[in-house]
Amino acid sequence: MRVTFPHMGRIDIPGYTFFKRLGWDVIIPPPITKKTIELGSRYAPEFACFPLKINLGNMIEALELGAEVIFMAGGHGPCRFGYYGEVEKTILKDLGYNFEFYVFEPYAGRFKKFFQPICQLFKYEKNLLKIYNAGKIAWEQGKAIDVITKSVYRIWPREEIPGTTKRLYQSAIAKIKKADSVSTIRYIVDDTLKQLGEIKIKKETPLKVALVGEIYAVLEPYMNFNLEDFLSDRGVEVTRTIYITDWAEEQLIPKKIRQKKKIGHHEESKRFACGYLDHFVGGHGIETVGTAVKYAQAGYDGVIQVLPFTCMPEIVAQSILPSISRDYEIPILTIIIDEHSGQAGLITRLEAFIDLLQWKRSKKEVC
Amino acid sequence: MEPVVGIPRALLYYHYNWLWENFFNFLGVEVIVSPPTNKQILNNGVSFSVDEACLPVKVFMGHCFEIKDKVDYIFLPRMISGKKREYFCPKLMGIPDMVKNNLSNLPSLIIPTIDLSKSKRNLYPALFEIGKMLGKKEKKIIDSYNKALKIWEKERKQKVLETSIQPKGKGFSQDKPKIAVISHSYTLYDNYMNMDLIKRLQTMGVETILPEMLPSWAIEKGLSTFNKRMYWSLGRRIMGSAKYYFNHPECIDGIILLVAFGCGPDSLIGELIEREAKRIKKLPLLLLTLDEHSGEAGLITRIEAFIDLIQRRKKVG
Ligand code: SF4
Ligand code: SF4
């Protein structure tokens, strides 16, 4: 049994661990390249959102390597994500591939639907404890990557010797990938955080930018042209507002069971978005608007919204962001990405944006 | 002086028209509906929307701009869901905010939230909110609503043609090709947007079957053969009717799927329908995409070619 699943950020690491520990062969799709995008765009509907096309490219490449089972996440609307699986499956079948396809859907008050794919898993793996343990380590890895990533992008723009943080980051990720117990992973996290704390940093505060938008565009560096690294290298602190484990927690665990005292990202965004966007619109629409307001209030220098071309919730958000920009006098850059986007154009825009922020900051300091 | 409420003639107005209009009329409020879409409205809509918005949303923006200076209120319901576990599209949910943030000098906005995804009873708070803004009593609100609802339901029932889905339906002439036109009502009935598609088809000698003519049991039956539950209310009609025809290809001679440029749901639903049509090979399908630059000439050529194809098939079959 060779299983596979599409890429999104560093999800390959916990994903690999999980399935491997169940004793299956895992075929991680080759890293996303131009070819992946070409394959995806060739067979996907022209106006489907870009993540669907990349997913499809991943799946085709994995099937070519011999994958037999595909796992995918799903949803119940109102966004398009809920039909990704159905569309991808249909296209792959039409292309003549042979495979099994399972969609994990968030719990939506329906036990049967939620547990169906999990029960399918049981067809192959009956040991519940084994599944639990595999899940636990995978989760811990995901958490660890997120925790470290958060610190990394705070230190990186401030580092005195360029490259220090990145090196440390990469070695930490490599270690987490290899780690095979919860305690090892925790040790790596503590150790990395300590080392990050020892990196020599500059005194002045860097420009601060909040990164908001559609989840795939935010999380997948190939899609956003490594925006976080690019800005960090230029001394801009990027605060990413979406982390996969935070999101998964909100999606998978029913509200009632989640820690009462901690208000979720969604709830918080809703409060901040009030007056600009008064209702959820699927995807991360309200999170985009809410966090833009939150960081504008927190005195950030700018906001960057990334979204796939034709993304519905983000189009709603996009038409609202100019009002926030005006009210808080904060520059907001919207970046729309699809298979035709080029890195060169983006870099020019980002550089111009940084210049604008710098200029605004210097004006503020004078007054 | 009674206040004047404006309703943009776009998006879900094409579905709920009499319900909304009559409701306000029974409340004793004057209603102004913006005129049918024209060039000016479309152009304004395009210039006040983000480029990425779909054509119907741009048109809606244009209609809001058109009436905003002529009325005391604009009725801009936030349509979340009309039924349990179903949703409208994200843009319909966010349209009031898009209008608020993109048009200036707006009159007061009536923005009730219609979300019946959990319970039907959620409708009443929304109605009361409307009434409160207009200074009306609760009893009057409920009465007006129920009266309007009755008329609207009756009108809709009259549209359903049971005959249309019997094999080569009685009441339809045998030699004329029968084509089902599947689309969102706001694309199908906005004659400016679709360049008068239905009338054109009819003058070309085609019997058109519109989505509203298919009874809901047929839609549900069609949907039951779709793998995943369809959670978009408007998508249900589109997917359900297409599926129904695929399972009963003897009812009609072809399908025209009319989609608006930039429509998110239709990019996926359309793909699934197109693929199925290709796979089963029993019903010819024409996918027409409308955008703000669509030209008439291109449209006519494509329809003519499609009708030719159907005529040829009829002769052979
Ligand atoms: S959030 Fe945007 S990109 Fe993601 S599925 Fe929805 S429409 Fe597509
Ligand atoms: S369903 Fe399609 S056409 Fe209608 S508002 Fe949504 S995206 Fe636009």
Coordinates of C-alpha atoms in Angstrom, one line a residue, chain A residues 43-49 52 74-84 86-87 89-92 94-95 103 105 108 110 113 275-282 307 309-313 315-316 318-320 322-324 326 336, chain B residues 48-54 57 61 78 80 85 87-102 111 113 115 226-232 239 261-272 275-276 278-279 289:
Chain A
Y43 CA -5.8 19.3 -16.4
A44 CA -7.6 21.4 -13.9
P45 CA -10.5 23.7 -14.8
E46 CA -9.2 27.1 -16.0
F47 CA -10.8 29.1 -13.3
A48 CA -10.4 26.8 -10.4
C49 CA -8.4 28.2 -7.5
L52 CA -6.5 23.0 -6.5
G74 CA -12.2 18.4 2.7
G75 CA -14.9 20.7 3.9
H76 CA -18.6 21.6 4.0
G77 CA -18.7 24.9 2.4
P78 CA -19.4 27.7 1.7
C79 CA -16.0 27.7 0.0
R80 CA -14.8 25.7 -2.9
F81 CA -12.4 23.6 -0.9
G82 CA -15.1 21.1 -0.1
Y83 CA -15.3 20.0 -3.7
Y84 CA -11.5 19.9 -4.4
E86 CA -14.4 15.4 -5.9
V87 CA -13.0 17.4 -8.8
K89 CA -10.7 12.5 -8.2
T90 CA -12.8 12.9 -11.3
I91 CA -10.0 14.4 -13.3
L92 CA -7.5 11.7 -12.3
D94 CA -10.6 10.5 -16.5
L95 CA -6.9 10.5 -17.0
V103 CA -11.2 12.7 2.0
E105 CA -13.6 16.2 6.5
A108 CA -19.7 19.1 11.4
R110 CA -22.2 14.3 11.8
K113 CA -19.4 11.4 7.7
G275 CA -17.8 47.2 11.2
Y276 CA -15.8 46.2 8.1
L277 CA -17.0 42.6 7.6
D278 CA -19.8 41.6 9.8
H279 CA -20.2 37.9 8.9
F280 CA -18.1 35.0 8.0
V281 CA -17.7 34.5 4.3
G282 CA -16.0 31.1 4.2
L307 CA -4.5 35.1 -2.4
F309 CA -6.6 34.2 -8.3
T310 CA -10.4 33.9 -8.1
C311 CA -10.4 33.0 -4.4
M312 CA -13.9 34.0 -3.3
P313 CA -13.6 34.9 0.4
I315 CA -12.0 38.8 -3.0
V316 CA -14.6 39.9 -0.4
Q318 CA -9.8 42.5 -0.8
S319 CA -12.6 44.8 -1.5
I320 CA -12.7 45.8 2.1
P322 CA -8.8 49.7 1.2
S323 CA -11.1 51.1 3.8
I324 CA -8.9 49.7 6.6
R326 CA -7.5 54.5 4.8
I336 CA -2.8 37.8 -6.4
Chain B
F48 CA -16.6 50.3 -8.5
S49 CA -15.7 46.6 -8.0
V50 CA -12.4 44.9 -7.6
D51 CA -11.2 43.4 -10.9
E52 CA -11.4 39.9 -9.5
A53 CA -15.1 40.0 -8.7
C54 CA -17.5 37.9 -10.8
V57 CA -21.3 41.0 -8.4
M61 CA -22.6 47.1 -7.6
R78 CA -27.0 39.3 3.6
I80 CA -26.1 33.2 4.1
R85 CA -26.7 22.8 5.8
Y87 CA -25.0 28.0 1.8
F88 CA -25.0 30.7 -0.8
C89 CA -21.7 31.6 -2.2
P90 CA -19.1 33.6 -0.2
K91 CA -19.6 36.6 -2.3
L92 CA -23.3 36.8 -1.7
M93 CA -22.5 36.6 2.0
G94 CA -20.1 39.5 1.8
I95 CA -21.8 41.6 -0.7
P96 CA -23.3 44.2 1.8
D97 CA -19.7 44.8 3.1
M98 CA -18.4 45.1 -0.4
V99 CA -21.0 47.7 -1.2
K100 CA -20.4 49.6 2.0
N101 CA -16.7 49.8 1.4
N102 CA -16.8 50.6 -2.3
I111 CA -29.0 44.6 6.0
T113 CA -28.9 38.5 7.9
D115 CA -29.2 32.5 7.8
F226 CA -23.9 13.1 -7.2
N227 CA -21.1 11.7 -5.0
K228 CA -20.9 14.5 -2.5
R229 CA -23.6 16.5 -0.9
M230 CA -24.1 19.8 -2.7
Y231 CA -23.9 22.6 -0.2
W232 CA -24.4 25.5 -2.5
M239 CA -25.9 20.2 -10.6
F261 CA -16.9 35.0 -15.8
G262 CA -15.3 34.8 -12.4
C263 CA -17.9 32.6 -10.8
G264 CA -16.2 30.4 -8.2
P265 CA -18.7 27.6 -7.6
D266 CA -19.4 27.3 -11.3
S267 CA -15.7 26.8 -12.1
L268 CA -15.9 23.5 -10.3
I269 CA -19.5 22.5 -10.9
G270 CA -19.2 23.4 -14.6
E271 CA -16.1 21.2 -14.9
L272 CA -17.8 18.2 -13.3
R275 CA -16.6 16.0 -17.9
E276 CA -19.7 13.9 -17.3
K278 CA -18.1 14.0 -22.4
R279 CA -18.0 10.6 -20.6
T289 CA -19.0 32.0 -20.4

